[in-house]
Amino acid sequence: MYDLIVIGTGPGGYHAAIRAAQLGLKVAAVEAGAVGGVCLNIGCIPTKALLHAAETLEMAGKAAEFGLVYAEPERDLAKMGRWRDKVVKKLTSGVASLLKANGVELVRGFARFAGPHELEVDGKKLEAKKIIIATGSKPATLAGFEPDGENVLTSTEMLRVESGIPERLLVIGGGVIGLEFASIYARLGAAVTVVEYTDQILPGSDPELVKLLARSLKKQGIAIKTSTRAVGYEKVKEGLRVTVEPAAGGEQEVLEASKILLAVGRVPVTEGLNLEAAGVRTDERGFVPTNQHMETNVPGVYAIGDVTRPPLLAHKAMKEGLVAAEHAAGKPAEFDQQIPAAVYTHPEFASVGMTEAEARERGIEVAVGRFPLSASGRALTLQQTEGMVKVIADAESDLLLGVHILGPGASDLIAEAALALEMAATATDLALTVHPHPTLSENLMEAAENLHGEAIHILNRR
Ligand code: FAD
């Protein structure tokens, strides 16, 4: 009998297993696929490796501005693929070693519940006092665009750049995954069009910054069609003919493509788990709801990561894993943190906390500070002056409510804002903190100063 079994070794599962082992529990982790889950094998890590490779190509072109002229770069896509795999392998084998070194028993196979404390793994019975479900998510489907591995691809197939760069790529879905692949393939030479059903890419994100991002992406040659619904496609001799129409209805249009990437979101993975045997409920969208301790409706059975609720992000899964493991070990752990989000486009986009619109919807009187990257010395030295930092605070208390960054390094810079929100900092705290010069982090400080009409490097309009 184990103290705890974790189903799945993605970022949520392996964090939970290691923390539980650190706390002295006897732990097993069951994995049906590859250790490291979606994030390490076919998600966060391989995409970032390819984004880096593709961005290097673009930066080489920009170096001519300061007198470094490279010969026309040669693209060896097979080598790029091998490099991506090397990065993935290093990290996944690192996770396997960490599980082992912490005394977590790795059980290979597909787990299904036989009861609230009992699992069956490929015919073998395993018993545990507590169980954590960390089975993750898979791509959502769209009628008329069933992935077939040839014409309509998911993010998993798109990672295989060595299969070739399509002449024309049509991306259905202007969310994070769609935009990251659009960036990779546009830089590698594809003519990319992104079709998004809602009225902006990155639905729900700050529209002011999203507009700037859309402008940058268009300059990079990525065509964006918002408020547009993909209806269906047909294969013809020259490639694919994709029919789209205005989301509100209206005249249809046909777009030519060589491949289609379906990136319309992800859905939780629970099929085959036999949750009924444990009495665990799912909601109408298939997610496994939990309380603040990540415990499901069945005491002692937890759910973490993509399987439990949006946002579907690795760092959310990781922290939820720690909470579930600590609670299972008898500690008073709860999840109530801010969850930052990052998009690794060029420029990057990252945010934490409320958008201006969300704050206003809640009836809060907001104060907004902005700082454009065109006024940042560091951004200029990096040849990356497109973007803006936007800081939202409560106009009365000065309490920070949200920070949104479009610009280089946004995915790293947002951590300062996340800490500020966790510490209940005010815009004044951010403005008074000494930031090193010249850095991109100064832009956060200047945006906070601008909120009070006191930024130095721009004219403050109130
Ligand atoms: P997963 O990583 O999905 O792992 C679940 C594991 O459970 C899998 O290994 C699976 O084999 C196993 N499993 C499932 N069912 C069973 C069963 N019955 N028995 C045994 N094992 C089972 N997030 C970010 O934060 N940053 C990013 O940059 C980012 N980039 C992404 C890029 C792409 C292309 C994709 C697809 C996703 C990206 N994500 C990113 C999202 C991130 O990958 C997920 O949020 C994260 O992997 C969720 O972790 P998890 O532990 O919940 O589950």
Short mmCIF file of C-alpha atoms and ligand atoms in Angstrom, two decimals:
data_model
loop_
_atom_site.label_atom_id
_atom_site.label_comp_id
_atom_site.label_asym_id
_atom_site.label_seq_id
_atom_site.Cartn_x
_atom_site.Cartn_y
_atom_site.Cartn_z
CA MET A 1 0.00 0.00 0.00
CA TYR A 2 1.40 3.38 -1.08
CA ASP A 3 0.71 6.60 0.83
CA LEU A 4 0.20 8.35 -2.50
CA ILE A 5 -0.05 7.47 -6.17
CA VAL A 6 0.17 10.20 -8.80
CA ILE A 7 -1.33 9.43 -12.21
CA GLY A 8 0.74 11.23 -14.85
CA THR A 9 4.28 12.64 -14.76
CA GLY A 10 3.74 15.96 -16.53
CA PRO A 11 4.79 19.13 -14.70
CA GLY A 12 1.89 18.75 -12.27
CA GLY A 13 2.45 15.07 -11.59
CA TYR A 14 6.21 15.08 -11.13
CA HIS A 15 6.10 18.14 -8.85
CA ALA A 16 3.44 16.43 -6.70
CA ALA A 17 5.36 13.14 -6.55
CA ILE A 18 8.67 14.76 -5.60
CA ARG A 19 7.14 17.06 -2.95
CA ALA A 20 5.22 14.12 -1.39
CA ALA A 21 8.43 12.08 -1.28
CA GLN A 22 10.28 15.05 0.29
CA LEU A 23 7.60 15.01 3.00
CA GLY A 24 8.30 11.36 3.74
CA LEU A 25 5.41 9.67 1.92
CA LYS A 26 5.78 6.36 0.07
CA VAL A 27 4.99 7.46 -3.48
CA ALA A 28 4.44 5.89 -6.89
CA ALA A 29 3.94 7.78 -10.17
CA VAL A 30 2.17 6.03 -13.04
CA GLU A 31 2.94 7.09 -16.61
CA ALA A 32 1.33 5.74 -19.77
CA GLY A 33 3.40 7.86 -22.16
CA ALA A 34 6.67 9.72 -21.83
CA VAL A 35 7.98 11.02 -18.49
CA GLY A 36 7.59 14.80 -18.38
CA GLY A 37 4.14 14.85 -20.01
CA VAL A 38 3.04 17.32 -22.66
CA CYS A 39 5.14 20.23 -21.40
CA LEU A 40 8.55 18.61 -21.66
CA ASN A 41 7.93 16.30 -24.62
CA ILE A 42 5.52 18.05 -26.99
CA GLY A 43 4.67 21.41 -25.41
CA CYS A 44 6.55 24.20 -23.63
CA ILE A 45 10.10 22.97 -24.15
CA PRO A 46 10.26 21.85 -27.80
CA THR A 47 8.29 24.94 -28.90
CA LYS A 48 10.65 27.24 -27.07
CA ALA A 49 13.66 25.44 -28.56
CA LEU A 50 12.25 25.95 -32.07
CA LEU A 51 11.23 29.55 -31.38
CA HIS A 52 14.79 30.26 -30.28
CA ALA A 53 16.25 28.60 -33.37
CA ALA A 54 13.91 30.46 -35.69
CA GLU A 55 14.45 33.77 -33.92
CA THR A 56 18.22 33.41 -34.24
CA LEU A 57 17.70 33.34 -37.99
CA GLU A 58 15.80 36.61 -37.82
CA MET A 59 18.33 38.28 -35.50
CA ALA A 60 21.15 37.33 -37.88
CA GLY A 61 19.41 39.40 -40.54
CA LYS A 62 19.03 42.37 -38.19
CA ALA A 63 22.75 42.39 -37.33
CA ALA A 64 23.55 44.15 -40.61
CA GLU A 65 22.25 47.35 -39.00
CA PHE A 66 25.29 47.44 -36.72
CA GLY A 67 27.76 46.24 -39.26
CA LEU A 68 27.75 42.47 -38.88
CA VAL A 69 26.84 40.96 -42.18
CA TYR A 70 26.34 37.21 -42.23
CA ALA A 71 26.25 35.09 -45.33
CA GLU A 72 22.76 33.87 -46.28
CA PRO A 73 21.98 31.38 -43.47
CA GLU A 74 21.58 27.75 -44.45
CA ARG A 75 18.72 25.90 -42.83
CA ASP A 76 19.37 22.29 -41.86
CA LEU A 77 15.94 21.29 -40.60
CA ALA A 78 16.99 17.74 -39.75
CA LYS A 79 19.68 19.15 -37.46
CA MET A 80 17.22 21.61 -35.94
CA GLY A 81 14.97 18.63 -35.16
CA ARG A 82 17.83 16.71 -33.57
CA TRP A 83 18.74 19.72 -31.45
CA ARG A 84 15.08 20.08 -30.29
CA ASP A 85 15.10 16.39 -29.32
CA LYS A 86 18.41 16.77 -27.46
CA VAL A 87 16.97 19.58 -25.32
CA VAL A 88 13.84 17.52 -24.59
CA LYS A 89 15.84 14.37 -23.78
CA LYS A 90 18.10 16.23 -21.35
CA LEU A 91 15.12 17.54 -19.42
CA THR A 92 12.99 14.39 -19.45
CA SER A 93 15.87 12.19 -18.33
CA GLY A 94 16.54 14.80 -15.63
CA VAL A 95 12.97 14.41 -14.35
CA ALA A 96 13.23 10.60 -14.40
CA SER A 97 16.47 10.85 -12.37
CA LEU A 98 14.88 13.28 -9.90
CA LEU A 99 11.92 10.93 -9.36
CA LYS A 100 14.30 8.05 -8.73
CA ALA A 101 16.65 10.00 -6.49
CA ASN A 102 13.70 11.12 -4.36
CA GLY A 103 12.54 7.52 -3.97
CA VAL A 104 9.44 7.81 -6.16
CA GLU A 105 8.62 4.50 -7.81
CA LEU A 106 7.91 5.01 -11.52
CA VAL A 107 5.27 2.58 -12.76
CA ARG A 108 4.98 2.36 -16.54
CA GLY A 109 1.45 1.75 -17.82
CA PHE A 110 -2.09 3.11 -18.13
CA ALA A 111 -3.91 3.67 -14.83
CA ARG A 112 -7.64 3.24 -14.29
CA PHE A 113 -9.57 3.50 -11.03
CA ALA A 114 -10.92 0.31 -9.46
CA GLY A 115 -12.08 2.24 -6.36
CA PRO A 116 -11.23 5.47 -4.48
CA HIS A 117 -8.02 3.92 -3.14
CA GLU A 118 -7.31 1.39 -5.84
CA LEU A 119 -5.91 1.56 -9.36
CA GLU A 120 -5.42 -1.01 -12.05
CA VAL A 121 -2.32 -0.50 -14.16
CA ASP A 122 -2.29 -2.80 -17.16
CA GLY A 123 -3.89 -5.58 -15.10
CA LYS A 124 -1.81 -4.98 -11.96
CA LYS A 125 -3.59 -3.74 -8.79
CA LEU A 126 -2.05 -0.82 -6.88
CA GLU A 127 -3.44 0.52 -3.60
CA ALA A 128 -2.90 3.95 -2.07
CA LYS A 129 -4.25 5.99 0.81
CA LYS A 130 -4.44 8.99 -1.51
CA ILE A 131 -4.40 9.48 -5.27
CA ILE A 132 -3.63 12.53 -7.41
CA ILE A 133 -5.06 12.73 -10.94
CA ALA A 134 -2.58 14.62 -13.17
CA THR A 135 -3.57 13.27 -16.57
CA GLY A 136 -3.36 16.58 -18.44
CA SER A 137 -5.02 17.59 -21.69
CA LYS A 138 -5.09 16.97 -25.45
CA PRO A 139 -5.95 19.12 -28.48
CA ALA A 140 -9.61 20.09 -28.91
CA THR A 141 -11.19 19.22 -32.25
CA LEU A 142 -13.27 21.26 -34.69
CA ALA A 143 -15.96 19.84 -36.96
CA GLY A 144 -14.76 19.79 -40.56
CA PHE A 145 -11.08 19.83 -39.56
CA GLU A 146 -10.36 16.37 -38.14
CA PRO A 147 -6.59 16.02 -37.67
CA ASP A 148 -5.35 13.41 -40.17
CA GLY A 149 -1.58 13.77 -39.83
CA GLU A 150 -1.34 14.99 -43.42
CA ASN A 151 -3.52 18.01 -44.17
CA VAL A 152 -4.82 19.02 -40.74
CA LEU A 153 -2.13 18.85 -38.08
CA THR A 154 -2.06 19.40 -34.32
CA SER A 155 0.74 21.08 -32.38
CA THR A 156 2.41 17.69 -31.91
CA GLU A 157 2.96 17.11 -35.65
CA MET A 158 3.90 20.75 -36.19
CA LEU A 159 6.89 20.28 -33.90
CA ARG A 160 8.48 18.12 -36.58
CA VAL A 161 10.04 20.93 -38.60
CA GLU A 162 12.20 18.30 -40.29
CA SER A 163 9.07 17.15 -42.16
CA GLY A 164 9.42 20.36 -44.16
CA ILE A 165 8.17 23.94 -44.10
CA PRO A 166 4.81 24.25 -45.86
CA GLU A 167 4.64 26.99 -48.46
CA ARG A 168 1.36 28.24 -46.97
CA LEU A 169 0.30 27.49 -43.42
CA LEU A 170 -3.20 28.24 -42.23
CA VAL A 171 -3.47 28.37 -38.44
CA ILE A 172 -6.95 27.97 -37.01
CA GLY A 173 -6.94 29.62 -33.58
CA GLY A 174 -5.14 32.80 -32.56
CA GLY A 175 -4.38 31.68 -29.02
CA VAL A 176 -0.95 31.03 -27.51
CA ILE A 177 -0.21 27.78 -29.34
CA GLY A 178 -1.43 29.08 -32.70
CA LEU A 179 0.67 32.25 -32.47
CA GLU A 180 3.82 30.47 -31.32
CA PHE A 181 3.69 28.08 -34.28
CA ALA A 182 2.78 30.95 -36.61
CA SER A 183 5.97 32.69 -35.43
CA ILE A 184 8.17 29.60 -35.84
CA TYR A 185 6.94 28.79 -39.34
CA ALA A 186 6.84 32.39 -40.58
CA ARG A 187 10.49 32.79 -39.56
CA LEU A 188 11.35 29.53 -41.29
CA GLY A 189 9.83 30.76 -44.53
CA ALA A 190 6.13 29.79 -44.61
CA ALA A 191 3.43 32.25 -45.64
CA VAL A 192 1.25 32.11 -42.52
CA THR A 193 -2.37 33.13 -42.03
CA VAL A 194 -4.02 32.99 -38.61
CA VAL A 195 -7.80 32.70 -38.46
CA GLU A 196 -9.38 33.62 -35.12
CA TYR A 197 -13.08 33.37 -34.28
CA THR A 198 -13.20 36.15 -31.67
CA ASP A 199 -12.48 39.80 -32.40
CA GLN A 200 -8.82 39.69 -31.31
CA ILE A 201 -5.90 37.29 -31.13
CA LEU A 202 -5.13 36.10 -27.57
CA PRO A 203 -8.79 36.40 -26.52
CA GLY A 204 -9.20 37.88 -23.05
CA SER A 205 -5.80 39.63 -23.04
CA ASP A 206 -5.41 43.41 -22.82
CA PRO A 207 -6.70 44.68 -26.21
CA GLU A 208 -4.35 47.69 -26.31
CA LEU A 209 -1.25 45.50 -26.14
CA VAL A 210 -2.77 42.81 -28.32
CA LYS A 211 -3.30 45.41 -31.04
CA LEU A 212 0.42 46.29 -30.88
CA LEU A 213 1.36 42.60 -30.99
CA ALA A 214 -0.90 42.02 -34.00
CA ARG A 215 0.83 44.93 -35.74
CA SER A 216 4.28 43.41 -35.05
CA LEU A 217 3.19 39.99 -36.27
CA LYS A 218 1.75 41.47 -39.45
CA LYS A 219 5.07 43.25 -40.07
CA GLN A 220 6.72 39.82 -39.82
CA GLY A 221 4.48 38.67 -42.65
CA ILE A 222 1.84 36.85 -40.58
CA ALA A 223 -1.66 37.59 -41.90
CA ILE A 224 -4.32 37.73 -39.18
CA LYS A 225 -8.05 37.39 -39.77
CA THR A 226 -10.08 37.96 -36.61
CA SER A 227 -13.88 37.58 -36.21
CA THR A 228 -13.55 34.80 -38.76
CA ARG A 229 -14.84 31.24 -38.61
CA ALA A 230 -13.16 28.36 -40.43
CA VAL A 231 -15.98 26.38 -42.05
CA GLY A 232 -14.31 23.47 -43.87
CA TYR A 233 -11.70 22.56 -46.44
CA GLU A 234 -11.24 20.50 -49.55
CA LYS A 235 -8.15 18.96 -51.04
CA VAL A 236 -7.42 19.97 -54.61
CA LYS A 237 -4.45 19.29 -56.87
CA GLU A 238 -2.60 22.47 -55.82
CA GLY A 239 -3.15 21.96 -52.07
CA LEU A 240 -5.99 22.82 -49.71
CA ARG A 241 -8.85 25.23 -50.19
CA VAL A 242 -10.12 26.43 -46.84
CA THR A 243 -13.50 28.11 -46.60
CA VAL A 244 -13.88 30.84 -43.97
CA GLU A 245 -16.70 33.25 -43.20
CA PRO A 246 -17.29 36.22 -40.88
CA ALA A 247 -18.04 34.98 -37.34
CA ALA A 248 -21.28 36.95 -37.40
CA GLY A 249 -22.26 35.34 -40.69
CA GLY A 250 -21.87 36.72 -44.20
CA GLU A 251 -20.02 36.10 -47.40
CA GLN A 252 -17.64 33.17 -47.49
CA GLU A 253 -14.05 33.38 -48.68
CA VAL A 254 -11.62 30.69 -49.81
CA LEU A 255 -8.01 30.68 -48.56
CA GLU A 256 -5.27 28.59 -50.14
CA ALA A 257 -3.08 26.52 -47.84
CA SER A 258 -0.59 23.67 -48.00
CA LYS A 259 -1.17 22.61 -44.37
CA ILE A 260 -3.63 23.51 -41.64
CA LEU A 261 -2.69 23.73 -37.97
CA LEU A 262 -5.66 23.16 -35.71
CA ALA A 263 -5.03 25.13 -32.51
CA VAL A 264 -8.47 25.79 -31.07
CA GLY A 265 -7.71 24.92 -27.46
CA ARG A 266 -7.23 21.81 -25.38
CA VAL A 267 -9.57 19.50 -23.50
CA PRO A 268 -9.00 17.50 -20.29
CA VAL A 269 -7.90 13.85 -20.51
CA THR A 270 -10.05 11.50 -18.41
CA GLU A 271 -11.14 8.82 -20.85
CA GLY A 272 -10.31 5.30 -19.76
CA LEU A 273 -9.58 6.48 -16.21
CA ASN A 274 -12.85 4.97 -14.96
CA LEU A 275 -13.48 7.89 -12.61
CA GLU A 276 -16.93 6.43 -11.83
CA ALA A 277 -15.30 3.60 -9.87
CA ALA A 278 -13.89 6.19 -7.48
CA GLY A 279 -17.02 8.37 -7.55
CA VAL A 280 -15.07 11.37 -8.91
CA ARG A 281 -17.26 13.90 -10.72
CA THR A 282 -16.41 15.93 -13.83
CA ASP A 283 -18.05 19.18 -14.93
CA GLU A 284 -19.93 19.83 -18.17
CA ARG A 285 -16.66 20.53 -20.01
CA GLY A 286 -15.00 17.35 -18.71
CA PHE A 287 -12.69 19.04 -16.17
CA VAL A 288 -12.35 17.49 -12.70
CA PRO A 289 -13.38 20.23 -10.24
CA THR A 290 -11.56 20.59 -6.92
CA ASN A 291 -11.59 22.71 -3.78
CA GLN A 292 -8.74 25.07 -2.80
CA HIS A 293 -6.68 22.08 -1.57
CA MET A 294 -7.00 20.53 -5.06
CA GLU A 295 -9.18 17.76 -3.58
CA THR A 296 -12.03 16.44 -5.74
CA ASN A 297 -15.52 15.61 -4.46
CA VAL A 298 -14.02 12.35 -3.14
CA PRO A 299 -11.86 12.94 -0.02
CA GLY A 300 -8.31 11.75 -0.59
CA VAL A 301 -8.56 11.95 -4.40
CA TYR A 302 -6.96 15.11 -5.85
CA ALA A 303 -6.79 16.59 -9.34
CA ILE A 304 -4.15 19.03 -10.59
CA GLY A 305 -2.98 20.72 -13.77
CA ASP A 306 -4.72 20.78 -17.14
CA VAL A 307 -7.25 18.11 -16.14
CA THR A 308 -8.78 20.28 -13.45
CA ARG A 309 -9.38 23.80 -14.80
CA PRO A 310 -8.02 26.52 -17.06
CA PRO A 311 -5.65 28.24 -17.53
CA LEU A 312 -3.82 25.27 -19.03
CA LEU A 313 -0.31 26.28 -18.06
CA ALA A 314 2.63 24.27 -16.80
CA HIS A 315 3.49 26.55 -13.88
CA LYS A 316 -0.11 26.40 -12.66
CA ALA A 317 0.08 22.58 -12.80
CA MET A 318 3.38 22.64 -10.88
CA LYS A 319 2.10 24.79 -8.02
CA GLU A 320 -1.18 22.85 -7.84
CA GLY A 321 0.90 19.66 -7.63
CA LEU A 322 2.77 21.00 -4.62
CA VAL A 323 -0.49 22.03 -2.92
CA ALA A 324 -2.10 18.62 -3.50
CA ALA A 325 0.99 16.74 -2.27
CA GLU A 326 1.33 18.90 0.84
CA HIS A 327 -2.37 18.59 1.68
CA ALA A 328 -2.21 14.83 1.13
CA ALA A 329 0.69 14.81 3.61
CA GLY A 330 -1.47 16.55 6.22
CA LYS A 331 -0.28 20.12 5.71
CA PRO A 332 -2.69 23.08 5.47
CA ALA A 333 -1.84 23.89 1.84
CA GLU A 334 -4.12 25.94 -0.40
CA PHE A 335 -3.90 27.32 -3.93
CA ASP A 336 -4.72 31.02 -4.06
CA GLN A 337 -1.85 32.50 -6.05
CA GLN A 338 -1.79 34.77 -9.07
CA ILE A 339 -1.07 32.86 -12.29
CA PRO A 340 1.06 34.78 -14.78
CA ALA A 341 0.84 33.90 -18.47
CA ALA A 342 3.41 34.28 -21.24
CA VAL A 343 3.36 34.04 -25.01
CA TYR A 344 6.72 33.55 -26.71
CA THR A 345 6.02 35.52 -29.85
CA HIS A 346 8.36 38.26 -31.02
CA PRO A 347 7.91 40.52 -29.12
CA GLU A 348 6.85 38.41 -26.15
CA PHE A 349 3.61 39.09 -24.37
CA ALA A 350 3.14 38.39 -20.65
CA SER A 351 0.60 39.39 -18.07
CA VAL A 352 -0.49 38.83 -14.51
CA GLY A 353 -3.57 39.97 -12.61
CA MET A 354 -6.50 41.91 -14.01
CA THR A 355 -6.78 43.67 -17.33
CA GLU A 356 -8.05 47.23 -17.32
CA ALA A 357 -11.42 46.00 -18.64
CA GLU A 358 -11.72 43.30 -15.95
CA ALA A 359 -10.99 45.83 -13.21
CA ARG A 360 -13.59 48.24 -14.58
CA GLU A 361 -16.15 45.43 -14.89
CA ARG A 362 -15.70 44.81 -11.17
CA GLY A 363 -16.58 48.44 -10.53
CA ILE A 364 -13.06 49.42 -9.51
CA GLU A 365 -11.91 52.92 -10.33
CA VAL A 366 -8.62 52.23 -12.08
CA ALA A 367 -5.47 54.20 -12.67
CA VAL A 368 -3.37 53.15 -15.66
CA GLY A 369 0.33 53.70 -16.30
CA ARG A 370 2.04 53.03 -19.62
CA PHE A 371 5.59 53.04 -20.85
CA PRO A 372 6.40 52.44 -24.53
CA LEU A 373 9.52 50.48 -25.35
CA SER A 374 10.45 53.06 -27.96
CA ALA A 375 11.53 55.22 -24.98
CA SER A 376 13.65 52.49 -23.39
CA GLY A 377 17.43 52.73 -23.77
CA ARG A 378 17.89 49.00 -23.24
CA ALA A 379 15.26 48.13 -25.83
CA LEU A 380 17.05 50.35 -28.31
CA THR A 381 20.39 48.59 -27.71
CA LEU A 382 18.60 45.29 -28.32
CA GLN A 383 16.98 46.52 -31.56
CA GLN A 384 13.61 45.60 -30.04
CA THR A 385 11.62 48.75 -29.44
CA GLU A 386 8.17 47.41 -30.27
CA GLY A 387 5.94 47.03 -27.25
CA MET A 388 4.70 48.59 -24.07
CA VAL A 389 4.38 48.01 -20.34
CA LYS A 390 0.96 48.70 -18.86
CA VAL A 391 0.35 48.84 -15.14
CA ILE A 392 -3.16 48.83 -13.65
CA ALA A 393 -3.80 49.97 -10.07
CA ASP A 394 -6.76 50.84 -7.87
CA ALA A 395 -7.02 54.63 -8.23
CA GLU A 396 -8.01 55.08 -4.60
CA SER A 397 -5.68 52.69 -2.73
CA ASP A 398 -2.86 52.57 -5.33
CA LEU A 399 -2.88 48.75 -4.92
CA LEU A 400 -1.51 47.01 -8.01
CA LEU A 401 -4.19 45.03 -9.86
CA GLY A 402 -2.46 43.88 -13.02
CA VAL A 403 0.65 44.22 -15.14
CA HIS A 404 0.85 43.56 -18.88
CA ILE A 405 4.08 43.54 -20.83
CA LEU A 406 4.69 43.40 -24.56
CA GLY A 407 8.37 43.36 -25.40
CA PRO A 408 11.58 41.34 -25.28
CA GLY A 409 12.03 39.28 -22.12
CA ALA A 410 8.40 39.80 -21.06
CA SER A 411 8.13 36.17 -19.94
CA ASP A 412 10.93 36.75 -17.40
CA LEU A 413 10.01 40.30 -16.44
CA ILE A 414 6.46 39.32 -15.47
CA ALA A 415 7.80 37.44 -12.44
CA GLU A 416 8.59 40.76 -10.73
CA ALA A 417 4.99 41.83 -11.27
CA ALA A 418 3.69 38.49 -9.99
CA LEU A 419 5.74 38.91 -6.80
CA ALA A 420 4.49 42.49 -6.46
CA LEU A 421 0.88 41.32 -6.69
CA GLU A 422 1.48 38.46 -4.24
CA MET A 423 3.01 40.93 -1.77
CA ALA A 424 0.05 43.33 -2.22
CA ALA A 425 2.41 46.01 -3.51
CA THR A 426 1.22 49.42 -4.66
CA ALA A 427 2.17 51.20 -7.86
CA THR A 428 4.28 53.46 -5.61
CA ASP A 429 6.23 50.40 -4.37
CA LEU A 430 7.04 49.50 -7.96
CA ALA A 431 7.98 53.09 -8.79
CA LEU A 432 10.19 53.51 -5.69
CA THR A 433 12.09 50.25 -6.18
CA VAL A 434 15.53 50.92 -7.62
CA HIS A 435 15.86 49.07 -10.92
CA PRO A 436 19.26 48.57 -12.54
CA HIS A 437 20.08 50.66 -15.60
CA PRO A 438 19.96 50.04 -18.48
CA THR A 439 17.46 47.19 -18.26
CA LEU A 440 14.06 46.24 -19.55
CA SER A 441 12.89 46.00 -15.94
CA GLU A 442 13.13 49.80 -15.69
CA ASN A 443 10.15 49.95 -18.01
CA LEU A 444 7.94 48.49 -15.27
CA MET A 445 9.16 51.18 -12.90
CA GLU A 446 8.55 53.91 -15.48
CA ALA A 447 5.05 52.60 -16.23
CA ALA A 448 4.30 52.74 -12.49
CA GLU A 449 5.74 56.27 -12.38
CA ASN A 450 3.60 57.23 -15.37
CA LEU A 451 0.54 56.04 -13.47
CA HIS A 452 1.22 58.92 -11.08
CA GLY A 453 2.18 61.30 -13.89
CA GLU A 454 5.85 61.06 -12.93
CA ALA A 455 7.68 59.01 -15.58
CA ILE A 456 10.94 60.66 -16.55
CA HIS A 457 11.55 59.39 -20.06
CA ILE A 458 8.15 60.19 -21.58
CA LEU A 459 5.75 63.08 -21.36
CA ASN A 460 3.09 62.18 -18.83
CA ARG A 461 -0.45 62.75 -19.91
CA ARG A 462 -3.12 62.48 -17.26
P1 FAD B 1 0.50 16.84 -18.93
O1 FAD B 1 1.76 17.55 -19.15
O2 FAD B 1 -0.51 16.81 -20.02
O3 FAD B 1 0.87 15.37 -18.51
C1 FAD B 1 -0.09 14.39 -18.29
C2 FAD B 1 0.59 13.04 -18.29
O4 FAD B 1 -0.34 12.06 -17.82
C3 FAD B 1 1.02 12.58 -19.67
O5 FAD B 1 2.38 12.23 -19.65
C4 FAD B 1 0.15 11.36 -19.96
O6 FAD B 1 0.83 10.34 -20.69
C5 FAD B 1 -0.18 10.87 -18.55
N1 FAD B 1 -1.43 10.12 -18.47
C6 FAD B 1 -2.66 10.52 -18.90
N2 FAD B 1 -3.59 9.59 -18.59
C7 FAD B 1 -2.93 8.59 -17.95
C8 FAD B 1 -3.35 7.36 -17.37
N3 FAD B 1 -4.64 6.99 -17.33
N4 FAD B 1 -2.39 6.57 -16.81
C9 FAD B 1 -1.09 6.95 -16.80
N5 FAD B 1 -0.66 8.10 -17.31
C10 FAD B 1 -1.56 8.92 -17.88
N6 FAD B 1 2.47 25.88 -20.74
C11 FAD B 1 3.25 26.85 -20.21
O7 FAD B 1 3.09 27.17 -19.03
N7 FAD B 1 4.22 27.46 -20.95
C12 FAD B 1 4.42 27.17 -22.26
O8 FAD B 1 5.29 27.74 -22.89
C13 FAD B 1 3.59 26.17 -22.85
N8 FAD B 1 3.76 25.84 -24.15
C14 FAD B 1 2.96 24.86 -24.68
C15 FAD B 1 3.13 24.54 -26.02
C16 FAD B 1 2.35 23.55 -26.59
C17 FAD B 1 2.53 23.21 -28.05
C18 FAD B 1 1.40 22.85 -25.80
C19 FAD B 1 0.58 21.75 -26.39
C20 FAD B 1 1.24 23.16 -24.47
C21 FAD B 1 2.01 24.17 -23.89
N9 FAD B 1 1.85 24.54 -22.57
C22 FAD B 1 2.62 25.53 -22.03
C23 FAD B 1 0.86 23.88 -21.69
C24 FAD B 1 1.54 22.83 -20.81
O9 FAD B 1 2.18 21.89 -21.63
C25 FAD B 1 0.50 22.15 -19.94
O10 FAD B 1 -0.19 23.14 -19.20
C26 FAD B 1 1.15 21.18 -18.97
O11 FAD B 1 1.86 20.17 -19.66
C27 FAD B 1 0.09 20.52 -18.08
O12 FAD B 1 0.71 19.67 -17.20
P2 FAD B 1 -0.05 18.46 -16.52
O13 FAD B 1 0.89 17.92 -15.50
O14 FAD B 1 -1.40 18.88 -16.08
O15 FAD B 1 -0.30 17.38 -17.67
#
